[in-house]
Structures are given as structure tokens and as C-alpha cells.
Amino acid sequence: MTHRNAPLSIQGRRRLVERYRTRAIAHVAAEMGISRACASKWVNRWRRYGEVGLLDRPSTPHRQPTATPSEVVELIET
């Protein structure tokens, strides 16, 4: 689900990519009311991952080096 402050929904991202195929990214970004950096981010994700790249990503970290060891968590829970 797109958060309420997101400038583009998934459909908007698809529209962005379709428009980008025939026109300059700066022009498409201006048309859609977003920054060139935002437009570039979505186009680059689409280039790298295809349609899956246009989906929302979780904001949780991939790893947490300072996380509490699982043994300690188990002790706390018991």
C-alpha cells in the first residue's frame, strides 16, 4: 500500500515509465509534478528489476548489527 504522502502510486509509476520511453525524464517528471530525482529513482528500479521494481519496498532495515542476541531475547521472554 502506498503511504499517503507518496507522490506516485504503482499505476503512476507505470505511467511514468511508459512516458519515459518516448520523452526526456526531466519533461515527464515536470508533467507529473515530481522531482527529476524521484522520477530517475523509479525508472532505474524499473530498468534493474522490471515490473517488480515499481512495487513499494519495506522500510525496515535489512540487518541490524547491534540487535540483541537471540539467546538474551529468549531469556527475557521466559
mmCIF file with all atom_site columns, N, CA and C in Angstrom:
data_model
loop_
_atom_site.group_PDB
_atom_site.id
_atom_site.type_symbol
_atom_site.label_atom_id
_atom_site.label_alt_id
_atom_site.label_comp_id
_atom_site.label_asym_id
_atom_site.label_entity_id
_atom_site.label_seq_id
_atom_site.pdbx_PDB_ins_code
_atom_site.Cartn_x
_atom_site.Cartn_y
_atom_site.Cartn_z
_atom_site.occupancy
_atom_site.B_iso_or_equiv
_atom_site.pdbx_formal_charge
_atom_site.auth_seq_id
_atom_site.auth_comp_id
_atom_site.auth_asym_id
_atom_site.auth_atom_id
_atom_site.pdbx_PDB_model_num
ATOM 1   N N  . MET A 1 1  ? 0.839  -1.179  0.000   1.00 0.00 ? 1  MET A N  1
ATOM 2   C CA . MET A 1 1  ? 0.000  0.000   0.000   1.00 0.00 ? 1  MET A CA 1
ATOM 3   C C  . MET A 1 1  ? 0.882  1.239   0.000   1.00 0.00 ? 1  MET A C  1
ATOM 4   N N  . THR A 1 2  ? 0.543  2.191   -0.827  1.00 0.00 ? 2  THR A N  1
ATOM 5   C CA . THR A 1 2  ? 1.292  3.440   -0.914  1.00 0.00 ? 2  THR A CA 1
ATOM 6   C C  . THR A 1 2  ? 0.930  4.332   0.272   1.00 0.00 ? 2  THR A C  1
ATOM 7   N N  . HIS A 1 3  ? 1.938  4.910   0.923   1.00 0.00 ? 3  HIS A N  1
ATOM 8   C CA . HIS A 1 3  ? 1.626  5.804   2.035   1.00 0.00 ? 3  HIS A CA 1
ATOM 9   C C  . HIS A 1 3  ? 1.029  7.100   1.501   1.00 0.00 ? 3  HIS A C  1
ATOM 10  N N  . ARG A 1 4  ? 0.309  7.808   2.345   1.00 0.00 ? 4  ARG A N  1
ATOM 11  C CA . ARG A 1 4  ? -0.499 8.931   1.885   1.00 0.00 ? 4  ARG A CA 1
ATOM 12  C C  . ARG A 1 4  ? 0.308  10.104  1.344   1.00 0.00 ? 4  ARG A C  1
ATOM 13  N N  . ASN A 1 5  ? 1.591  10.206  1.664   1.00 0.00 ? 5  ASN A N  1
ATOM 14  C CA . ASN A 1 5  ? 2.423  11.308  1.163   1.00 0.00 ? 5  ASN A CA 1
ATOM 15  C C  . ASN A 1 5  ? 3.230  10.930  -0.078  1.00 0.00 ? 5  ASN A C  1
ATOM 16  N N  . ALA A 1 6  ? 3.062  9.724   -0.550  1.00 0.00 ? 6  ALA A N  1
ATOM 17  C CA . ALA A 1 6  ? 3.819  9.282   -1.725  1.00 0.00 ? 6  ALA A CA 1
ATOM 18  C C  . ALA A 1 6  ? 3.346  10.048  -2.965  1.00 0.00 ? 6  ALA A C  1
ATOM 19  N N  . PRO A 1 7  ? 4.284  10.561  -3.762  1.00 0.00 ? 7  PRO A N  1
ATOM 20  C CA . PRO A 1 7  ? 3.887  11.319  -4.942  1.00 0.00 ? 7  PRO A CA 1
ATOM 21  C C  . PRO A 1 7  ? 3.303  10.444  -6.050  1.00 0.00 ? 7  PRO A C  1
ATOM 22  N N  . LEU A 1 8  ? 3.646  9.160   -6.062  1.00 0.00 ? 8  LEU A N  1
ATOM 23  C CA . LEU A 1 8  ? 3.181  8.268   -7.122  1.00 0.00 ? 8  LEU A CA 1
ATOM 24  C C  . LEU A 1 8  ? 2.631  6.967   -6.560  1.00 0.00 ? 8  LEU A C  1
ATOM 25  N N  . SER A 1 9  ? 1.527  6.526   -7.109  1.00 0.00 ? 9  SER A N  1
ATOM 26  C CA . SER A 1 9  ? 1.024  5.191   -6.806  1.00 0.00 ? 9  SER A CA 1
ATOM 27  C C  . SER A 1 9  ? 1.721  4.222   -7.764  1.00 0.00 ? 9  SER A C  1
ATOM 28  N N  . ILE A 1 10 ? 1.433  2.949   -7.634  1.00 0.00 ? 10 ILE A N  1
ATOM 29  C CA . ILE A 1 10 ? 2.029  1.970   -8.547  1.00 0.00 ? 10 ILE A CA 1
ATOM 30  C C  . ILE A 1 10 ? 1.590  2.262   -9.978  1.00 0.00 ? 10 ILE A C  1
ATOM 31  N N  . GLN A 1 11 ? 0.328  2.622   -10.169 1.00 0.00 ? 11 GLN A N  1
ATOM 32  C CA . GLN A 1 11 ? -0.157 2.959   -11.509 1.00 0.00 ? 11 GLN A CA 1
ATOM 33  C C  . GLN A 1 11 ? 0.558  4.206   -12.045 1.00 0.00 ? 11 GLN A C  1
ATOM 34  N N  . GLY A 1 12 ? 0.806  5.169   -11.177 1.00 0.00 ? 12 GLY A N  1
ATOM 35  C CA . GLY A 1 12 ? 1.528  6.372   -11.581 1.00 0.00 ? 12 GLY A CA 1
ATOM 36  C C  . GLY A 1 12 ? 2.965  6.061   -11.990 1.00 0.00 ? 12 GLY A C  1
ATOM 37  N N  . ARG A 1 13 ? 3.581  5.106   -11.297 1.00 0.00 ? 13 ARG A N  1
ATOM 38  C CA . ARG A 1 13 ? 4.950  4.710   -11.647 1.00 0.00 ? 13 ARG A CA 1
ATOM 39  C C  . ARG A 1 13 ? 4.980  4.035   -13.006 1.00 0.00 ? 13 ARG A C  1
ATOM 40  N N  . ARG A 1 14 ? 3.967  3.207   -13.287 1.00 0.00 ? 14 ARG A N  1
ATOM 41  C CA . ARG A 1 14 ? 3.870  2.566   -14.602 1.00 0.00 ? 14 ARG A CA 1
ATOM 42  C C  . ARG A 1 14 ? 3.692  3.621   -15.692 1.00 0.00 ? 14 ARG A C  1
ATOM 43  N N  . ARG A 1 15 ? 2.838  4.606   -15.416 1.00 0.00 ? 15 ARG A N  1
ATOM 44  C CA . ARG A 1 15 ? 2.608  5.696   -16.360 1.00 0.00 ? 15 ARG A CA 1
ATOM 45  C C  . ARG A 1 15 ? 3.903  6.471   -16.602 1.00 0.00 ? 15 ARG A C  1
ATOM 46  N N  . LEU A 1 16 ? 4.665  6.705   -15.533 1.00 0.00 ? 16 LEU A N  1
ATOM 47  C CA . LEU A 1 16 ? 5.951  7.388   -15.633 1.00 0.00 ? 16 LEU A CA 1
ATOM 48  C C  . LEU A 1 16 ? 6.888  6.648   -16.580 1.00 0.00 ? 16 LEU A C  1
ATOM 49  N N  . VAL A 1 17 ? 7.001  5.342   -16.408 1.00 0.00 ? 17 VAL A N  1
ATOM 50  C CA . VAL A 1 17 ? 7.893  4.532   -17.244 1.00 0.00 ? 17 VAL A CA 1
ATOM 51  C C  . VAL A 1 17 ? 7.436  4.558   -18.702 1.00 0.00 ? 17 VAL A C  1
ATOM 52  N N  . GLU A 1 18 ? 6.122  4.444   -18.928 1.00 0.00 ? 18 GLU A N  1
ATOM 53  C CA . GLU A 1 18 ? 5.604  4.477   -20.299 1.00 0.00 ? 18 GLU A CA 1
ATOM 54  C C  . GLU A 1 18 ? 5.927  5.809   -20.977 1.00 0.00 ? 18 GLU A C  1
ATOM 55  N N  . ARG A 1 19 ? 5.728  6.898   -20.267 1.00 0.00 ? 19 ARG A N  1
ATOM 56  C CA . ARG A 1 19 ? 6.016  8.220   -20.832 1.00 0.00 ? 19 ARG A CA 1
ATOM 57  C C  . ARG A 1 19 ? 7.513  8.404   -21.060 1.00 0.00 ? 19 ARG A C  1
ATOM 58  N N  . TYR A 1 20 ? 8.318  7.855   -20.150 1.00 0.00 ? 20 TYR A N  1
ATOM 59  C CA . TYR A 1 20 ? 9.776  7.990   -20.251 1.00 0.00 ? 20 TYR A CA 1
ATOM 60  C C  . TYR A 1 20 ? 10.311 7.332   -21.519 1.00 0.00 ? 20 TYR A C  1
ATOM 61  N N  . ARG A 1 21 ? 9.655  6.290   -21.989 1.00 0.00 ? 21 ARG A N  1
ATOM 62  C CA . ARG A 1 21 ? 10.142 5.562   -23.171 1.00 0.00 ? 21 ARG A CA 1
ATOM 63  C C  . ARG A 1 21 ? 10.220 6.441   -24.414 1.00 0.00 ? 21 ARG A C  1
ATOM 64  N N  . THR A 1 22 ? 9.420  7.493   -24.464 1.00 0.00 ? 22 THR A N  1
ATOM 65  C CA . THR A 1 22 ? 9.410  8.334   -25.665 1.00 0.00 ? 22 THR A CA 1
ATOM 66  C C  . THR A 1 22 ? 9.875  9.766   -25.426 1.00 0.00 ? 22 THR A C  1
ATOM 67  N N  . ARG A 1 23 ? 10.044 10.158  -24.168 1.00 0.00 ? 23 ARG A N  1
ATOM 68  C CA . ARG A 1 23 ? 10.415 11.538  -23.889 1.00 0.00 ? 23 ARG A CA 1
ATOM 69  C C  . ARG A 1 23 ? 11.484 11.615  -22.808 1.00 0.00 ? 23 ARG A C  1
ATOM 70  N N  . ALA A 1 24 ? 12.063 12.780  -22.682 1.00 0.00 ? 24 ALA A N  1
ATOM 71  C CA . ALA A 1 24 ? 13.121 13.004  -21.682 1.00 0.00 ? 24 ALA A CA 1
ATOM 72  C C  . ALA A 1 24 ? 12.539 12.924  -20.276 1.00 0.00 ? 24 ALA A C  1
ATOM 73  N N  . ILE A 1 25 ? 13.339 12.390  -19.372 1.00 0.00 ? 25 ILE A N  1
ATOM 74  C CA . ILE A 1 25 ? 12.877 12.171  -18.000 1.00 0.00 ? 25 ILE A CA 1
ATOM 75  C C  . ILE A 1 25 ? 12.540 13.484  -17.291 1.00 0.00 ? 25 ILE A C  1
ATOM 76  N N  . ALA A 1 26 ? 13.275 14.546  -17.571 1.00 0.00 ? 26 ALA A N  1
ATOM 77  C CA . ALA A 1 26 ? 13.003 15.837  -16.927 1.00 0.00 ? 26 ALA A CA 1
ATOM 78  C C  . ALA A 1 26 ? 11.628 16.363  -17.322 1.00 0.00 ? 26 ALA A C  1
ATOM 79  N N  . HIS A 1 27 ? 11.254 16.178  -18.585 1.00 0.00 ? 27 HIS A N  1
ATOM 80  C CA . HIS A 1 27 ? 9.947  16.646  -19.057 1.00 0.00 ? 27 HIS A CA 1
ATOM 81  C C  . HIS A 1 27 ? 8.814  15.830  -18.426 1.00 0.00 ? 27 HIS A C  1
ATOM 82  N N  . VAL A 1 28 ? 9.011  14.529  -18.359 1.00 0.00 ? 28 VAL A N  1
ATOM 83  C CA . VAL A 1 28 ? 8.000  13.649  -17.768 1.00 0.00 ? 28 VAL A CA 1
ATOM 84  C C  . VAL A 1 28 ? 7.840  13.967  -16.283 1.00 0.00 ? 28 VAL A C  1
ATOM 85  N N  . ALA A 1 29 ? 8.953  14.176  -15.578 1.00 0.00 ? 29 ALA A N  1
ATOM 86  C CA . ALA A 1 29 ? 8.892  14.497  -14.149 1.00 0.00 ? 29 ALA A CA 1
ATOM 87  C C  . ALA A 1 29 ? 8.124  15.799  -13.927 1.00 0.00 ? 29 ALA A C  1
ATOM 88  N N  . ALA A 1 30 ? 8.397  16.809  -14.737 1.00 0.00 ? 30 ALA A N  1
ATOM 89  C CA . ALA A 1 30 ? 7.701  18.087  -14.606 1.00 0.00 ? 30 ALA A CA 1
ATOM 90  C C  . ALA A 1 30 ? 6.212  17.927  -14.862 1.00 0.00 ? 30 ALA A C  1
ATOM 91  N N  . GLU A 1 31 ? 5.853  17.144  -15.862 1.00 0.00 ? 31 GLU A N  1
ATOM 92  C CA . GLU A 1 31 ? 4.443  16.876  -16.171 1.00 0.00 ? 31 GLU A CA 1
ATOM 93  C C  . GLU A 1 31 ? 3.712  16.236  -15.002 1.00 0.00 ? 31 GLU A C  1
ATOM 94  N N  . MET A 1 32 ? 4.402  15.315  -14.332 1.00 0.00 ? 32 MET A N  1
ATOM 95  C CA . MET A 1 32 ? 3.772  14.545  -13.269 1.00 0.00 ? 32 MET A CA 1
ATOM 96  C C  . MET A 1 32 ? 3.892  15.220  -11.906 1.00 0.00 ? 32 MET A C  1
ATOM 97  N N  . GLY A 1 33 ? 4.583  16.357  -11.856 1.00 0.00 ? 33 GLY A N  1
ATOM 98  C CA . GLY A 1 33 ? 4.685  17.115  -10.618 1.00 0.00 ? 33 GLY A CA 1
ATOM 99  C C  . GLY A 1 33 ? 5.606  16.492  -9.583  1.00 0.00 ? 33 GLY A C  1
ATOM 100 N N  . ILE A 1 34 ? 6.652  15.803  -10.055 1.00 0.00 ? 34 ILE A N  1
ATOM 101 C CA . ILE A 1 34 ? 7.627  15.198  -9.146  1.00 0.00 ? 34 ILE A CA 1
ATOM 102 C C  . ILE A 1 34 ? 9.018  15.681  -9.538  1.00 0.00 ? 34 ILE A C  1
ATOM 103 N N  . SER A 1 35 ? 9.977  15.457  -8.658  1.00 0.00 ? 35 SER A N  1
ATOM 104 C CA . SER A 1 35 ? 11.345 15.876  -8.958  1.00 0.00 ? 35 SER A CA 1
ATOM 105 C C  . SER A 1 35 ? 11.978 14.917  -9.963  1.00 0.00 ? 35 SER A C  1
ATOM 106 N N  . ARG A 1 36 ? 13.013 15.412  -10.630 1.00 0.00 ? 36 ARG A N  1
ATOM 107 C CA . ARG A 1 36 ? 13.733 14.567  -11.570 1.00 0.00 ? 36 ARG A CA 1
ATOM 108 C C  . ARG A 1 36 ? 14.385 13.404  -10.831 1.00 0.00 ? 36 ARG A C  1
ATOM 109 N N  . ALA A 1 37 ? 14.859 13.650  -9.613  1.00 0.00 ? 37 ALA A N  1
ATOM 110 C CA . ALA A 1 37 ? 15.494 12.594  -8.815  1.00 0.00 ? 37 ALA A CA 1
ATOM 111 C C  . ALA A 1 37 ? 14.503 11.476  -8.502  1.00 0.00 ? 37 ALA A C  1
ATOM 112 N N  . CYS A 1 38 ? 13.281 11.847  -8.154  1.00 0.00 ? 38 CYS A N  1
ATOM 113 C CA . CYS A 1 38 ? 12.253 10.846  -7.855  1.00 0.00 ? 38 CYS A CA 1
ATOM 114 C C  . CYS A 1 38 ? 11.938 10.033  -9.114  1.00 0.00 ? 38 CYS A C  1
ATOM 115 N N  . ALA A 1 39 ? 11.771 10.721  -10.234 1.00 0.00 ? 39 ALA A N  1
ATOM 116 C CA . ALA A 1 39 ? 11.483 10.035  -11.495 1.00 0.00 ? 39 ALA A CA 1
ATOM 117 C C  . ALA A 1 39 ? 12.636 9.100   -11.871 1.00 0.00 ? 39 ALA A C  1
ATOM 118 N N  . SER A 1 40 ? 13.856 9.568   -11.716 1.00 0.00 ? 40 SER A N  1
ATOM 119 C CA . SER A 1 40 ? 15.022 8.739   -12.040 1.00 0.00 ? 40 SER A CA 1
ATOM 120 C C  . SER A 1 40 ? 15.093 7.502   -11.164 1.00 0.00 ? 40 SER A C  1
ATOM 121 N N  . LYS A 1 41 ? 14.751 7.656   -9.895  1.00 0.00 ? 41 LYS A N  1
ATOM 122 C CA . LYS A 1 41 ? 14.771 6.521   -8.977  1.00 0.00 ? 41 LYS A CA 1
ATOM 123 C C  . LYS A 1 41 ? 13.851 5.419   -9.482  1.00 0.00 ? 41 LYS A C  1
ATOM 124 N N  . TRP A 1 42 ? 12.625 5.772   -9.861  1.00 0.00 ? 42 TRP A N  1
ATOM 125 C CA . TRP A 1 42 ? 11.662 4.756   -10.298 1.00 0.00 ? 42 TRP A CA 1
ATOM 126 C C  . TRP A 1 42 ? 12.027 4.166   -11.652 1.00 0.00 ? 42 TRP A C  1
ATOM 127 N N  . VAL A 1 43 ? 12.538 4.991   -12.557 1.00 0.00 ? 43 VAL A N  1
ATOM 128 C CA . VAL A 1 43 ? 12.951 4.475   -13.869 1.00 0.00 ? 43 VAL A CA 1
ATOM 129 C C  . VAL A 1 43 ? 14.129 3.524   -13.704 1.00 0.00 ? 43 VAL A C  1
ATOM 130 N N  . ASN A 1 44 ? 15.082 3.873   -12.850 1.00 0.00 ? 44 ASN A N  1
ATOM 131 C CA . ASN A 1 44 ? 16.239 2.999   -12.628 1.00 0.00 ? 44 ASN A CA 1
ATOM 132 C C  . ASN A 1 44 ? 15.840 1.683   -11.966 1.00 0.00 ? 44 ASN A C  1
ATOM 133 N N  . ARG A 1 45 ? 14.892 1.732   -11.030 1.00 0.00 ? 45 ARG A N  1
ATOM 134 C CA . ARG A 1 45 ? 14.411 0.484   -10.414 1.00 0.00 ? 45 ARG A CA 1
ATOM 135 C C  . ARG A 1 45 ? 13.702 -0.382  -11.450 1.00 0.00 ? 45 ARG A C  1
ATOM 136 N N  . TRP A 1 46 ? 12.943 0.265   -12.345 1.00 0.00 ? 46 TRP A N  1
ATOM 137 C CA . TRP A 1 46 ? 12.259 -0.476  -13.408 1.00 0.00 ? 46 TRP A CA 1
ATOM 138 C C  . TRP A 1 46 ? 13.278 -1.118  -14.356 1.00 0.00 ? 46 TRP A C  1
ATOM 139 N N  . ARG A 1 47 ? 14.320 -0.371  -14.706 1.00 0.00 ? 47 ARG A N  1
ATOM 140 C CA . ARG A 1 47 ? 15.367 -0.929  -15.585 1.00 0.00 ? 47 ARG A CA 1
ATOM 141 C C  . ARG A 1 47 ? 16.040 -2.143  -14.943 1.00 0.00 ? 47 ARG A C  1
ATOM 142 N N  . ARG A 1 48 ? 16.313 -2.047  -13.654 1.00 0.00 ? 48 ARG A N  1
ATOM 143 C CA . ARG A 1 48 ? 17.057 -3.100  -12.970 1.00 0.00 ? 48 ARG A CA 1
ATOM 144 C C  . ARG A 1 48 ? 16.203 -4.326  -12.639 1.00 0.00 ? 48 ARG A C  1
ATOM 145 N N  . TYR A 1 49 ? 14.971 -4.086  -12.163 1.00 0.00 ? 49 TYR A N  1
ATOM 146 C CA . TYR A 1 49 ? 14.143 -5.186  -11.663 1.00 0.00 ? 49 TYR A CA 1
ATOM 147 C C  . TYR A 1 49 ? 12.892 -5.461  -12.489 1.00 0.00 ? 49 TYR A C  1
ATOM 148 N N  . GLY A 1 50 ? 12.621 -4.629  -13.479 1.00 0.00 ? 50 GLY A N  1
ATOM 149 C CA . GLY A 1 50 ? 11.405 -4.808  -14.258 1.00 0.00 ? 50 GLY A CA 1
ATOM 150 C C  . GLY A 1 50 ? 10.188 -4.334  -13.489 1.00 0.00 ? 50 GLY A C  1
ATOM 151 N N  . GLU A 1 51 ? 9.047  -4.946  -13.751 1.00 0.00 ? 51 GLU A N  1
ATOM 152 C CA . GLU A 1 51 ? 7.784  -4.548  -13.120 1.00 0.00 ? 51 GLU A CA 1
ATOM 153 C C  . GLU A 1 51 ? 7.845  -4.633  -11.597 1.00 0.00 ? 51 GLU A C  1
ATOM 154 N N  . VAL A 1 52 ? 8.579  -5.592  -11.063 1.00 0.00 ? 52 VAL A N  1
ATOM 155 C CA . VAL A 1 52 ? 8.702  -5.758  -9.606  1.00 0.00 ? 52 VAL A CA 1
ATOM 156 C C  . VAL A 1 52 ? 9.368  -4.534  -8.974  1.00 0.00 ? 52 VAL A C  1
ATOM 157 N N  . GLY A 1 53 ? 10.233 -3.864  -9.702  1.00 0.00 ? 53 GLY A N  1
ATOM 158 C CA . GLY A 1 53 ? 10.912 -2.689  -9.186  1.00 0.00 ? 53 GLY A CA 1
ATOM 159 C C  . GLY A 1 53 ? 9.983  -1.520  -8.907  1.00 0.00 ? 53 GLY A C  1
ATOM 160 N N  . LEU A 1 54 ? 8.773  -1.550  -9.467  1.00 0.00 ? 54 LEU A N  1
ATOM 161 C CA . LEU A 1 54 ? 7.828  -0.462  -9.267  1.00 0.00 ? 54 LEU A CA 1
ATOM 162 C C  . LEU A 1 54 ? 6.983  -0.635  -8.008  1.00 0.00 ? 54 LEU A C  1
ATOM 163 N N  . LEU A 1 55 ? 7.107  -1.781  -7.360  1.00 0.00 ? 55 LEU A N  1
ATOM 164 C CA . LEU A 1 55 ? 6.340  -2.039  -6.141  1.00 0.00 ? 55 LEU A CA 1
ATOM 165 C C  . LEU A 1 55 ? 6.971  -1.334  -4.948  1.00 0.00 ? 55 LEU A C  1
ATOM 166 N N  . ASP A 1 56 ? 6.162  -1.086  -3.921  1.00 0.00 ? 56 ASP A N  1
ATOM 167 C CA . ASP A 1 56 ? 6.666  -0.486  -2.684  1.00 0.00 ? 56 ASP A CA 1
ATOM 168 C C  . ASP A 1 56 ? 7.619  -1.453  -1.996  1.00 0.00 ? 56 ASP A C  1
ATOM 169 N N  . ARG A 1 57 ? 8.604  -0.896  -1.334  1.00 0.00 ? 57 ARG A N  1
ATOM 170 C CA . ARG A 1 57 ? 9.557  -1.702  -0.572  1.00 0.00 ? 57 ARG A CA 1
ATOM 171 C C  . ARG A 1 57 ? 9.338  -1.457  0.918   1.00 0.00 ? 57 ARG A C  1
ATOM 172 N N  . PRO A 1 58 ? 9.634  -2.462  1.753   1.00 0.00 ? 58 PRO A N  1
ATOM 173 C CA . PRO A 1 58 ? 9.509  -2.226  3.200   1.00 0.00 ? 58 PRO A CA 1
ATOM 174 C C  . PRO A 1 58 ? 10.597 -1.263  3.674   1.00 0.00 ? 58 PRO A C  1
ATOM 175 N N  . SER A 1 59 ? 10.300 -0.512  4.697   1.00 0.00 ? 59 SER A N  1
ATOM 176 C CA . SER A 1 59 ? 11.276 0.456   5.202   1.00 0.00 ? 59 SER A CA 1
ATOM 177 C C  . SER A 1 59 ? 12.107 -0.102  6.351   1.00 0.00 ? 59 SER A C  1
ATOM 178 N N  . THR A 1 60 ? 11.892 -1.361  6.709   1.00 0.00 ? 60 THR A N  1
ATOM 179 C CA . THR A 1 60 ? 12.674 -1.963  7.789   1.00 0.00 ? 60 THR A CA 1
ATOM 180 C C  . THR A 1 60 ? 14.102 -2.221  7.305   1.00 0.00 ? 60 THR A C  1
ATOM 181 N N  . PRO A 1 61 ? 15.064 -2.140  8.194   1.00 0.00 ? 61 PRO A N  1
ATOM 182 C CA . PRO A 1 61 ? 16.452 -2.371  7.781   1.00 0.00 ? 61 PRO A CA 1
ATOM 183 C C  . PRO A 1 61 ? 16.683 -3.827  7.383   1.00 0.00 ? 61 PRO A C  1
ATOM 184 N N  . HIS A 1 62 ? 17.622 -4.043  6.470   1.00 0.00 ? 62 HIS A N  1
ATOM 185 C CA . HIS A 1 62 ? 17.958 -5.397  6.028   1.00 0.00 ? 62 HIS A CA 1
ATOM 186 C C  . HIS A 1 62 ? 18.680 -6.178  7.111   1.00 0.00 ? 62 HIS A C  1
ATOM 187 N N  . ARG A 1 63 ? 19.461 -5.461  7.895   1.00 0.00 ? 63 ARG A N  1
ATOM 188 C CA . ARG A 1 63 ? 20.175 -6.107  9.008   1.00 0.00 ? 63 ARG A CA 1
ATOM 189 C C  . ARG A 1 63 ? 20.311 -5.099  10.133  1.00 0.00 ? 63 ARG A C  1
ATOM 190 N N  . GLN A 1 64 ? 20.573 -5.617  11.313  1.00 0.00 ? 64 GLN A N  1
ATOM 191 C CA . GLN A 1 64 ? 20.732 -4.748  12.474  1.00 0.00 ? 64 GLN A CA 1
ATOM 192 C C  . GLN A 1 64 ? 21.897 -5.273  13.299  1.00 0.00 ? 64 GLN A C  1
ATOM 193 N N  . PRO A 1 65 ? 23.097 -4.745  13.042  1.00 0.00 ? 65 PRO A N  1
ATOM 194 C CA . PRO A 1 65 ? 24.292 -5.268  13.696  1.00 0.00 ? 65 PRO A CA 1
ATOM 195 C C  . PRO A 1 65 ? 24.288 -5.160  15.220  1.00 0.00 ? 65 PRO A C  1
ATOM 196 N N  . THR A 1 66 ? 23.547 -4.233  15.771  1.00 0.00 ? 66 THR A N  1
ATOM 197 C CA . THR A 1 66 ? 23.529 -4.060  17.229  1.00 0.00 ? 66 THR A CA 1
ATOM 198 C C  . THR A 1 66 ? 22.302 -4.707  17.870  1.00 0.00 ? 66 THR A C  1
ATOM 199 N N  . ALA A 1 67 ? 21.654 -5.600  17.156  1.00 0.00 ? 67 ALA A N  1
ATOM 200 C CA . ALA A 1 67 ? 20.458 -6.263  17.689  1.00 0.00 ? 67 ALA A CA 1
ATOM 201 C C  . ALA A 1 67 ? 20.813 -7.112  18.902  1.00 0.00 ? 67 ALA A C  1
ATOM 202 N N  . THR A 1 68 ? 19.868 -7.245  19.794  1.00 0.00 ? 68 THR A N  1
ATOM 203 C CA . THR A 1 68 ? 20.051 -8.082  20.978  1.00 0.00 ? 68 THR A CA 1
ATOM 204 C C  . THR A 1 68 ? 20.152 -9.535  20.541  1.00 0.00 ? 68 THR A C  1
ATOM 205 N N  . PRO A 1 69 ? 21.164 -10.275 21.025  1.00 0.00 ? 69 PRO A N  1
ATOM 206 C CA . PRO A 1 69 ? 21.311 -11.681 20.634  1.00 0.00 ? 69 PRO A CA 1
ATOM 207 C C  . PRO A 1 69 ? 20.052 -12.491 20.962  1.00 0.00 ? 69 PRO A C  1
ATOM 208 N N  . SER A 1 70 ? 19.737 -13.462 20.138  1.00 0.00 ? 70 SER A N  1
ATOM 209 C CA . SER A 1 70 ? 18.510 -14.241 20.303  1.00 0.00 ? 70 SER A CA 1
ATOM 210 C C  . SER A 1 70 ? 18.458 -14.961 21.655  1.00 0.00 ? 70 SER A C  1
ATOM 211 N N  . GLU A 1 71 ? 19.626 -15.364 22.189  1.00 0.00 ? 71 GLU A N  1
ATOM 212 C CA . GLU A 1 71 ? 19.644 -16.028 23.500  1.00 0.00 ? 71 GLU A CA 1
ATOM 213 C C  . GLU A 1 71 ? 19.130 -15.098 24.595  1.00 0.00 ? 71 GLU A C  1
ATOM 214 N N  . VAL A 1 72 ? 19.537 -13.846 24.535  1.00 0.00 ? 72 VAL A N  1
ATOM 215 C CA . VAL A 1 72 ? 19.111 -12.862 25.524  1.00 0.00 ? 72 VAL A CA 1
ATOM 216 C C  . VAL A 1 72 ? 17.616 -12.595 25.382  1.00 0.00 ? 72 VAL A C  1
ATOM 217 N N  . VAL A 1 73 ? 17.142 -12.512 24.153  1.00 0.00 ? 73 VAL A N  1
ATOM 218 C CA . VAL A 1 73 ? 15.709 -12.298 23.908  1.00 0.00 ? 73 VAL A CA 1
ATOM 219 C C  . VAL A 1 73 ? 14.909 -13.451 24.502  1.00 0.00 ? 73 VAL A C  1
ATOM 220 N N  . GLU A 1 74 ? 15.378 -14.662 24.312  1.00 0.00 ? 74 GLU A N  1
ATOM 221 C CA . GLU A 1 74 ? 14.692 -15.831 24.875  1.00 0.00 ? 74 GLU A CA 1
ATOM 222 C C  . GLU A 1 74 ? 14.635 -15.777 26.400  1.00 0.00 ? 74 GLU A C  1
ATOM 223 N N  . LEU A 1 75 ? 15.764 -15.380 27.041  1.00 0.00 ? 75 LEU A N  1
ATOM 224 C CA . LEU A 1 75 ? 15.783 -15.247 28.494  1.00 0.00 ? 75 LEU A CA 1
ATOM 225 C C  . LEU A 1 75 ? 14.783 -14.205 28.982  1.00 0.00 ? 75 LEU A C  1
ATOM 226 N N  . ILE A 1 76 ? 14.725 -13.110 28.298  1.00 0.00 ? 76 ILE A N  1
ATOM 227 C CA . ILE A 1 76 ? 13.800 -12.038 28.664  1.00 0.00 ? 76 ILE A CA 1
ATOM 228 C C  . ILE A 1 76 ? 12.359 -12.511 28.531  1.00 0.00 ? 76 ILE A C  1
ATOM 229 N N  . GLU A 1 77 ? 12.070 -13.231 27.438  1.00 0.00 ? 77 GLU A N  1
ATOM 230 C CA . GLU A 1 77 ? 10.698 -13.696 27.203  1.00 0.00 ? 77 GLU A CA 1
ATOM 231 C C  . GLU A 1 77 ? 10.256 -14.739 28.244  1.00 0.00 ? 77 GLU A C  1
ATOM 232 N N  . THR A 1 78 ? 11.203 -15.552 28.733  1.00 0.00 ? 78 THR A N  1
ATOM 233 C CA . THR A 1 78 ? 10.839 -16.550 29.735  1.00 0.00 ? 78 THR A CA 1
ATOM 234 C C  . THR A 1 78 ? 10.785 -15.885 31.084  1.00 0.00 ? 78 THR A C  1
#
